[in-house]
Amino acid sequence: MAWAAARGIEFIDDYRDPGVSAWTGKNLTKGALGRFIADIGSPDPYLPQPGDYLGIESIDRVRRSEHVFDVTEICNNIWKKGITTVLLGMGGIEINHKILRKNPGLEHLIVAKSRRGGSESAWKSQRVSEAKAKRRKRGRETGTPISGESCPAWLVLVGADKQTGNPGHYELHPEISKIVGQIFEWAEKGQGGAVIASRLNKAGVKPFRKIGPRMRKRIEAGNEPKWHPNVIRQLLSNRAVIGYVQPCKRVDGQRVPDGPEERIYPRVIDEALFERVQIVLSGRKGRKGAGRKDGFINLFSGLCRCEVCKKGVVIRRQKGKTYLVCEMARHGSCANRRYFPYARLEDLVLNFAGVGIGKMLTRLTPQPEQPDSPIPELENRLADLRMNRRRLMERFGEGDEDAATLIDKLADQIREVEKALTEARQDDLIARHSDHETFLNRWRIAKLKLATGDRDARIEMATLLKQRVRSVVLTPEKHLIVTFTNNRRNSPTIKVEIRTDGPKFTIN
């Protein structure tokens, strides 16, 4: 650097913030400026020490804010630690506390530069926000793309032209869309994120992600990206696969929804398949996967518990056989030390849960007249509330402080309606996709495959069982109490006590 060379000062280029925003404050929270301030006075002599210099292009590179005192506060903190700032873009003007006392006119320079930079950034931010709002409005009205090429990987932007102003349209990627469909088909059969990720990695399927400079270097070094279970789980709950887009904006650095969801993307899978997968995922929440390191699939994983300590019941192998045993009893923390043969439980449940128990539950469950679905009314109510909230936020931005209280009240109402809408959709999905005949058809197919030792069939059977079995309780009398249900609210239950003298049925 010319200024350092002219002064005979060693120039160290370890703290540089190219393209890091001073408007959002990232140069302080994540950039080199914040790191420089934290390193001042470090015991390491190679780090910044009092008496050193900090070269900056202009004073507004420290902080671009509409409030001048934000800039002066940061600069004052640097000067207090004995650092002299050098304005390289203004001929190398040096500023510290001692220089300011001798030349007060520099204070006016700092204020003027800071105010100009803050106003410029505020103006640019407003223009960008207005442009995004315009694209979102156009997208809601015409269905045209609102995010350009920033779209899911299974979509391709076609026909966009900046010169003519044509926004183009989205089409499905022929290869990636098939991978997404396959992932959802596996998930419907009960395969979790870890299993799906493993299958894709073994098949050599590359993750669909954009390749940036860092990832390119990683690939060149032989460390190619792999599928991760969390990526699969996020994909399975992403409503973009059925075309929905949730526009967002930044408020105080946080992404918040900007209006209701809009269906703009083309669907990559059928909506019914997406909803069936959501039912499977809701049944897996809070439960561990059914797989073990030795490859054994416990069909009742997450359903078994001990009657004494209320803790989980686990699989244990002894003398070549598989037993259910209280997890705490293995560690001496529970008095229920009974072992129950796992094969006996599986045989009884597979014989009863499909047809026998299913028919009993169907007869016991009353079939009321189907009322009109509350979903359309709730969706309209939710759209109205979100529209009112958006209008109140505009009033609040214009200085109406009373709007803040109303916004909080609307937020509570929106949460209540969203919860009611989620429950209504869940009831509707169970009614449409989990009826008795559909369940039996899948049950018969999976049961036939079990005889062949098919691992995928056991995973799907474990998923189906969670729609019929509510709990399995191990008692000190060496009995098991299996509670069957049809997975609907306020539905009757059938308890089967597996005893040494045969099963005993109880209807509640």
XYZ file of C-alpha atoms in Angstrom:
508
model
C 0.000 0.000 0.000
C 1.410 3.395 -1.059
C 0.555 5.246 2.167
C 2.320 2.648 4.369
C 5.346 2.519 2.056
C 5.702 6.323 2.124
C 5.613 6.318 5.934
C 7.929 3.330 6.298
C 5.204 1.346 8.094
C 4.771 -2.403 7.662
C 1.522 -3.171 5.833
C -0.376 -6.271 7.016
C -3.287 -7.340 4.789
C -4.980 -9.715 7.255
C -8.165 -7.685 7.815
C -10.042 -7.040 4.597
C -13.823 -6.746 4.019
C -14.401 -6.925 0.235
C -18.122 -6.673 -0.449
C -19.160 -7.086 3.202
C -22.077 -4.777 3.956
C -21.623 -1.908 6.389
C -25.355 -1.092 5.986
C -26.531 -4.332 7.609
C -23.597 -4.353 10.064
C -22.156 -7.668 8.849
C -18.665 -6.137 8.794
C -18.926 -5.937 12.595
C -20.737 -9.212 13.333
C -19.187 -11.496 10.702
C -16.542 -9.418 8.906
C -12.923 -8.475 9.447
C -13.657 -5.117 11.125
C -15.291 -6.773 14.112
C -12.413 -9.233 14.311
C -9.889 -6.356 14.163
C -11.547 -4.501 17.071
C -11.668 -7.698 19.159
C -7.967 -8.423 18.490
C -6.706 -4.994 19.653
C -4.444 -5.402 22.669
C -4.053 -9.166 22.271
C -1.043 -10.810 23.974
C 0.011 -11.949 20.504
C 2.371 -9.199 19.257
C 1.442 -9.940 15.635
C -2.154 -8.860 16.278
C -3.257 -5.158 16.413
C -1.730 -3.184 19.291
C -2.215 0.414 20.569
C -0.320 2.749 18.268
C -1.125 0.802 15.098
C -3.076 2.159 12.130
C -6.316 1.026 10.504
C -6.646 1.933 6.823
C -10.194 2.430 5.468
C -11.384 3.762 2.111
C -13.889 6.155 3.691
C -15.416 6.757 7.102
C -18.772 5.329 5.924
C -17.100 1.928 5.407
C -17.067 1.597 9.194
C -20.860 1.756 9.427
C -23.513 2.954 6.994
C -26.444 4.103 9.066
C -29.039 6.855 8.981
C -28.012 7.609 12.554
C -24.642 9.404 12.632
C -23.962 8.424 16.233
C -23.733 4.736 15.195
C -20.614 5.595 13.181
C -19.032 7.891 15.761
C -19.578 5.320 18.519
C -17.628 2.647 16.616
C -14.849 5.067 15.657
C -14.589 6.356 19.219
C -14.208 2.779 20.465
C -11.327 2.234 18.022
C -9.618 5.516 18.968
C -9.945 4.777 22.700
C -7.912 1.619 22.167
C -5.057 3.675 20.724
C -5.654 2.951 17.027
C -5.334 5.691 14.387
C -7.713 5.467 11.421
C -6.401 6.456 7.989
C -8.863 7.599 5.282
C -7.087 6.168 2.236
C -9.676 7.459 -0.214
C -9.090 11.058 0.936
C -5.324 11.258 0.556
C -4.407 9.416 3.773
C -6.062 11.677 6.396
C -5.155 10.383 9.858
C -7.683 10.598 12.713
C -7.411 9.807 16.394
C -8.360 11.577 19.650
C -5.209 13.689 19.730
C -5.597 14.830 16.105
C -9.293 15.667 16.639
C -8.451 17.973 19.542
C -6.004 19.871 17.327
C -8.273 19.894 14.249
C -11.993 20.021 15.281
C -13.010 20.513 11.659
C -12.495 16.800 11.076
C -15.597 16.174 13.195
C -17.741 17.921 10.598
C -16.101 15.805 7.882
C -16.960 12.600 9.759
C -20.595 13.666 10.260
C -21.039 14.750 6.625
C -19.499 11.578 5.179
C -21.462 9.343 7.548
C -24.769 11.068 6.780
C -24.186 10.884 3.018
C -23.303 7.177 3.126
C -26.271 6.306 5.328
C -28.726 8.216 3.135
C -27.342 6.593 -0.016
C -27.685 3.066 1.408
C -31.181 3.792 2.729
C -32.226 4.999 -0.729
C -30.776 1.913 -2.429
C -32.419 -0.387 0.129
C -35.783 1.246 -0.501
C -35.446 0.926 -4.275
C -34.523 -2.754 -4.015
C -37.459 -3.415 -1.658
C -39.858 -1.668 -4.029
C -38.560 -3.704 -6.979
C -39.030 -6.966 -5.062
C -42.528 -5.931 -3.958
C -43.396 -5.164 -7.583
C -42.201 -8.606 -8.720
C -44.202 -10.291 -5.958
C -47.354 -8.385 -6.883
C -46.896 -9.280 -10.541
C -46.309 -12.927 -9.604
C -49.499 -13.107 -7.510
C -51.563 -11.544 -10.285
C -50.109 -13.326 -13.326
C -48.252 -16.370 -11.936
C -44.945 -15.256 -13.468
C -41.617 -15.963 -11.683
C -40.865 -13.674 -8.742
C -37.391 -14.952 -7.843
C -35.773 -15.388 -11.263
C -33.098 -18.058 -11.325
C -33.187 -18.304 -7.511
C -35.593 -21.217 -7.634
C -35.564 -24.838 -6.407
C -33.063 -27.100 -8.122
C -35.780 -29.199 -9.785
C -36.923 -26.132 -11.787
C -35.375 -24.341 -14.757
C -36.102 -20.739 -15.736
C -36.931 -20.597 -19.464
C -37.460 -17.609 -21.762
C -36.340 -14.840 -19.376
C -34.935 -11.742 -21.100
C -33.870 -8.628 -19.179
C -33.715 -6.462 -22.305
C -37.329 -7.091 -23.282
C -38.549 -7.411 -19.691
C -39.872 -10.929 -20.270
C -39.814 -12.710 -16.846
C -39.979 -16.139 -18.487
C -41.520 -19.231 -16.929
C -40.463 -22.298 -14.950
C -40.199 -25.836 -16.300
C -39.315 -29.084 -14.525
C -35.741 -30.326 -14.782
C -36.085 -33.719 -16.523
C -33.569 -35.589 -14.324
C -33.773 -33.870 -10.939
C -37.593 -33.938 -10.903
C -37.453 -37.766 -11.195
C -35.085 -37.932 -8.197
C -37.482 -35.814 -6.111
C -40.391 -38.065 -7.059
C -38.398 -41.176 -6.106
C -37.505 -39.683 -2.706
C -41.173 -39.059 -1.913
C -42.164 -42.571 -3.030
C -39.579 -44.063 -0.658
C -40.750 -41.780 2.166
C -44.368 -42.878 1.642
C -43.243 -46.448 2.272
C -41.817 -45.436 5.649
C -38.153 -44.959 4.778
C -36.577 -42.152 6.815
C -34.030 -39.507 5.909
C -31.019 -41.646 6.852
C -32.162 -44.638 4.783
C -33.000 -42.524 1.715
C -29.709 -40.600 1.909
C -27.787 -43.888 2.142
C -29.596 -45.329 -0.880
C -28.902 -42.242 -2.986
C -25.221 -42.156 -2.004
C -24.757 -45.866 -2.759
C -26.418 -45.389 -6.155
C -24.009 -42.551 -6.955
C -26.771 -39.934 -7.269
C -25.213 -36.493 -6.878
C -26.965 -33.901 -4.679
C -28.627 -31.192 -6.731
C -26.998 -28.028 -5.499
C -25.288 -25.059 -7.053
C -21.527 -25.417 -7.424
C -19.760 -22.300 -6.124
C -16.022 -21.559 -5.927
C -15.587 -23.252 -2.542
C -17.523 -26.356 -3.557
C -15.551 -26.536 -6.834
C -12.274 -26.571 -4.885
C -13.696 -29.243 -2.588
C -14.655 -31.412 -5.565
C -11.224 -30.934 -7.165
C -9.672 -32.155 -3.908
C -11.692 -35.363 -4.225
C -14.186 -34.522 -1.487
C -17.492 -34.495 -3.356
C -20.714 -33.538 -1.533
C -22.968 -36.362 -0.346
C -26.632 -36.635 0.531
C -27.370 -35.899 4.210
C -30.457 -37.085 6.146
C -31.346 -33.521 7.162
C -31.438 -32.459 3.503
C -33.924 -35.267 2.799
C -36.095 -34.309 5.782
C -36.203 -30.663 4.734
C -37.144 -31.642 1.195
C -39.984 -33.886 2.387
C -41.642 -30.980 4.232
C -40.958 -28.340 1.568
C -44.256 -27.182 0.053
C -42.388 -25.867 -2.989
C -42.601 -29.389 -4.452
C -46.362 -28.857 -4.873
C -45.886 -25.333 -6.234
C -46.198 -23.051 -3.215
C -43.956 -20.039 -2.641
C -43.763 -18.078 0.612
C -42.453 -14.561 -0.174
C -40.317 -13.144 2.644
C -38.658 -9.882 3.517
C -36.057 -8.817 6.055
C -37.082 -6.954 9.188
C -34.244 -6.090 11.594
C -32.066 -8.664 9.854
C -34.621 -11.493 10.188
C -36.615 -13.141 7.388
C -40.356 -12.757 7.984
C -43.291 -13.789 5.737
C -44.482 -11.104 3.336
C -48.078 -12.024 2.582
C -49.681 -15.440 2.110
C -48.307 -18.409 0.205
C -48.835 -18.345 -3.536
C -48.852 -21.271 -5.963
C -46.398 -20.121 -8.656
C -44.030 -23.053 -9.209
C -45.079 -26.068 -11.312
C -45.727 -29.147 -9.168
C -43.004 -31.770 -9.230
C -45.112 -34.393 -7.379
C -48.805 -35.051 -6.918
C -50.371 -33.197 -3.997
C -51.976 -36.384 -2.677
C -48.525 -38.032 -2.469
C -47.151 -35.023 -0.595
C -49.984 -35.179 1.946
C -49.590 -38.928 2.442
C -45.906 -38.381 3.208
C -46.837 -35.711 5.754
C -49.033 -38.266 7.548
C -46.088 -40.684 7.645
C -43.761 -37.950 8.963
C -46.224 -36.875 11.660
C -46.264 -40.451 12.928
C -42.448 -40.472 13.186
C -42.075 -37.280 15.249
C -40.510 -37.861 18.641
C -39.635 -41.478 17.800
C -36.347 -43.053 16.936
C -35.868 -44.944 13.701
C -36.614 -48.653 13.574
C -33.205 -49.754 12.315
C -30.343 -51.285 14.301
C -26.657 -51.597 13.577
C -27.099 -55.329 12.960
C -29.783 -54.618 10.328
C -32.744 -55.869 12.414
C -35.953 -53.813 11.990
C -38.120 -53.570 15.113
C -41.680 -53.105 13.831
C -42.738 -51.570 17.168
C -39.902 -49.091 17.629
C -41.079 -46.037 19.578
C -44.298 -47.775 20.717
C -43.022 -50.005 23.546
C -42.737 -48.965 27.190
C -42.474 -50.525 30.636
C -45.544 -50.544 32.900
C -43.412 -49.974 36.019
C -40.960 -47.168 35.146
C -42.793 -45.854 32.039
C -39.487 -45.902 30.127
C -38.740 -47.530 26.811
C -38.565 -51.242 26.058
C -35.683 -52.352 23.839
C -34.542 -55.375 21.858
C -32.032 -57.779 23.401
C -30.605 -60.964 21.919
C -29.920 -63.944 24.150
C -28.999 -67.499 23.103
C -29.895 -66.775 19.481
C -33.377 -65.447 20.283
C -34.757 -61.919 20.362
C -36.546 -60.545 23.439
C -38.201 -57.351 24.610
C -36.805 -56.058 27.901
C -37.129 -52.832 29.916
C -34.254 -50.504 29.086
C -33.894 -49.318 32.706
C -33.973 -52.886 34.064
C -30.850 -53.645 32.045
C -29.074 -50.959 34.103
C -30.609 -52.068 37.424
C -32.923 -49.037 37.684
C -36.261 -50.877 37.311
C -37.747 -53.904 39.066
C -39.443 -55.178 35.892
C -36.860 -57.681 34.701
C -39.223 -59.740 32.559
C -38.212 -60.871 29.076
C -40.862 -61.343 26.372
C -40.212 -63.165 23.059
C -40.323 -60.621 20.263
C -41.399 -63.152 17.609
C -44.573 -63.959 19.565
C -45.593 -60.305 19.681
C -44.934 -59.836 15.970
C -46.895 -62.941 14.956
C -49.969 -62.006 17.005
C -50.080 -58.385 15.899
C -49.556 -59.218 12.212
C -52.377 -61.759 12.397
C -54.847 -59.440 14.128
C -53.997 -55.860 13.175
C -54.653 -56.127 9.454
C -58.098 -57.709 9.035
C -59.531 -58.771 12.392
C -58.774 -55.680 14.439
C -59.419 -53.464 11.399
C -62.959 -54.851 10.959
C -63.708 -54.518 14.683
C -62.580 -50.884 14.703
C -64.609 -50.150 11.588
C -67.777 -51.567 13.203
C -67.166 -49.778 16.507
C -66.422 -46.382 14.954
C -69.638 -44.493 14.155
C -69.887 -43.196 10.604
C -71.462 -39.737 10.901
C -72.574 -37.724 7.912
C -69.667 -35.962 6.310
C -69.947 -32.237 7.131
C -68.757 -29.542 4.805
C -65.011 -29.134 5.086
C -63.946 -26.116 7.192
C -60.719 -25.785 5.169
C -61.946 -23.162 2.620
C -63.399 -20.961 5.361
C -60.217 -21.190 7.439
C -58.030 -20.428 4.401
C -60.095 -17.317 3.594
C -59.980 -16.242 7.238
C -56.196 -16.676 7.311
C -55.744 -14.675 4.087
C -57.857 -11.807 5.516
C -55.866 -11.736 8.755
C -52.557 -11.659 6.898
C -53.804 -8.861 4.668
C -54.870 -6.829 7.723
C -51.482 -7.433 9.347
C -49.692 -6.211 6.219
C -51.771 -3.025 6.219
C -51.073 -2.425 9.913
C -47.345 -2.896 9.334
C -47.521 -0.201 6.641
C -49.270 2.110 9.112
C -46.629 1.327 11.731
C -43.900 2.168 9.219
C -45.574 5.525 8.662
C -45.360 6.367 12.379
C -48.628 5.000 13.784
C -47.483 3.606 17.144
C -50.988 2.313 18.035
C -50.678 -0.170 15.172
C -48.046 -2.169 17.118
C -50.620 -3.415 19.654
C -53.033 -4.419 16.910
C -50.250 -6.266 15.072
C -49.546 -8.366 18.200
C -53.245 -9.239 18.555
C -53.463 -10.205 14.897
C -50.362 -12.401 15.279
C -52.145 -14.396 18.032
C -55.263 -14.780 15.875
C -53.171 -15.896 12.906
C -51.463 -18.578 15.021
C -54.842 -19.884 16.209
C -56.266 -20.049 12.689
C -53.074 -21.703 11.354
C -53.329 -24.352 14.087
C -57.011 -24.989 13.306
C -56.232 -25.178 9.583
C -53.425 -27.699 10.174
C -55.752 -29.909 12.231
C -58.527 -29.663 9.628
C -56.133 -30.637 6.837
C -54.847 -33.561 8.902
C -58.389 -34.863 9.520
C -59.237 -34.469 5.855
C -56.085 -36.293 4.763
C -56.675 -39.204 7.113
C -60.243 -39.488 5.823
C -59.091 -39.444 2.191
C -55.874 -41.481 2.326
C -56.112 -43.728 5.403
C -59.492 -45.451 4.923
C -59.835 -49.096 5.887
C -59.725 -50.597 2.387
C -56.635 -48.612 1.365
C -54.909 -49.655 4.577
C -55.748 -53.339 4.014
C -54.419 -53.330 0.457
C -51.057 -51.911 1.547
C -51.058 -54.279 4.539
C -51.525 -57.426 2.407
C -48.734 -56.425 0.001
C -46.277 -55.616 2.802
C -47.113 -58.815 4.685
C -46.439 -60.949 1.598
C -43.043 -59.265 1.166
C -42.129 -59.884 4.822
C -41.788 -63.601 4.133
C -38.961 -62.878 1.698
C -36.979 -60.960 4.320
C -37.295 -57.708 2.365
C -35.870 -54.888 4.534
C -37.952 -52.248 2.751
C -41.103 -54.260 3.453
C -40.330 -54.286 7.188
C -39.818 -50.518 7.138
C -43.194 -50.013 5.426
C -44.895 -52.443 7.830
C -43.492 -50.472 10.779
C -45.095 -47.354 9.298
C -48.457 -49.108 8.812
C -48.406 -50.477 12.362
C -48.150 -46.968 13.761
C -51.554 -46.332 12.157
C -53.089 -49.242 14.102
C -51.010 -49.716 17.283
C -51.016 -46.968 19.900
C -48.787 -48.624 22.506
C -47.168 -51.877 23.661
C -46.736 -52.205 27.448
C -44.505 -54.795 29.135
C -45.900 -55.871 32.545
C -44.088 -57.517 35.494
C -46.347 -60.579 35.008
C -44.536 -61.263 31.728
C -47.562 -60.108 29.737
C -47.824 -57.582 26.938
C -50.737 -55.181 26.581
C -51.165 -54.018 22.985
C -53.552 -51.103 22.372
C -55.021 -50.896 18.848
C -56.683 -47.827 17.344
C -57.731 -46.528 13.914
C -55.620 -43.361 14.314
C -58.615 -41.003 14.450
C -59.692 -38.612 17.167
C -62.101 -39.851 19.837
C -61.997 -43.314 18.271
C -62.460 -46.492 20.345
C -59.477 -48.633 21.295
C -59.043 -52.387 21.602
C -56.609 -53.715 24.183
C -55.176 -57.170 23.691
C -53.378 -58.685 26.665
C -50.967 -61.351 25.428
C -50.890 -63.928 28.218
C -49.443 -67.395 28.516
C -52.981 -68.851 28.296
C -53.866 -66.897 25.139
C -54.894 -63.333 24.214
C -57.555 -61.419 26.173
C -59.559 -58.640 24.456
C -60.873 -55.467 26.083
C -62.848 -52.780 24.199
C -62.828 -49.155 25.430
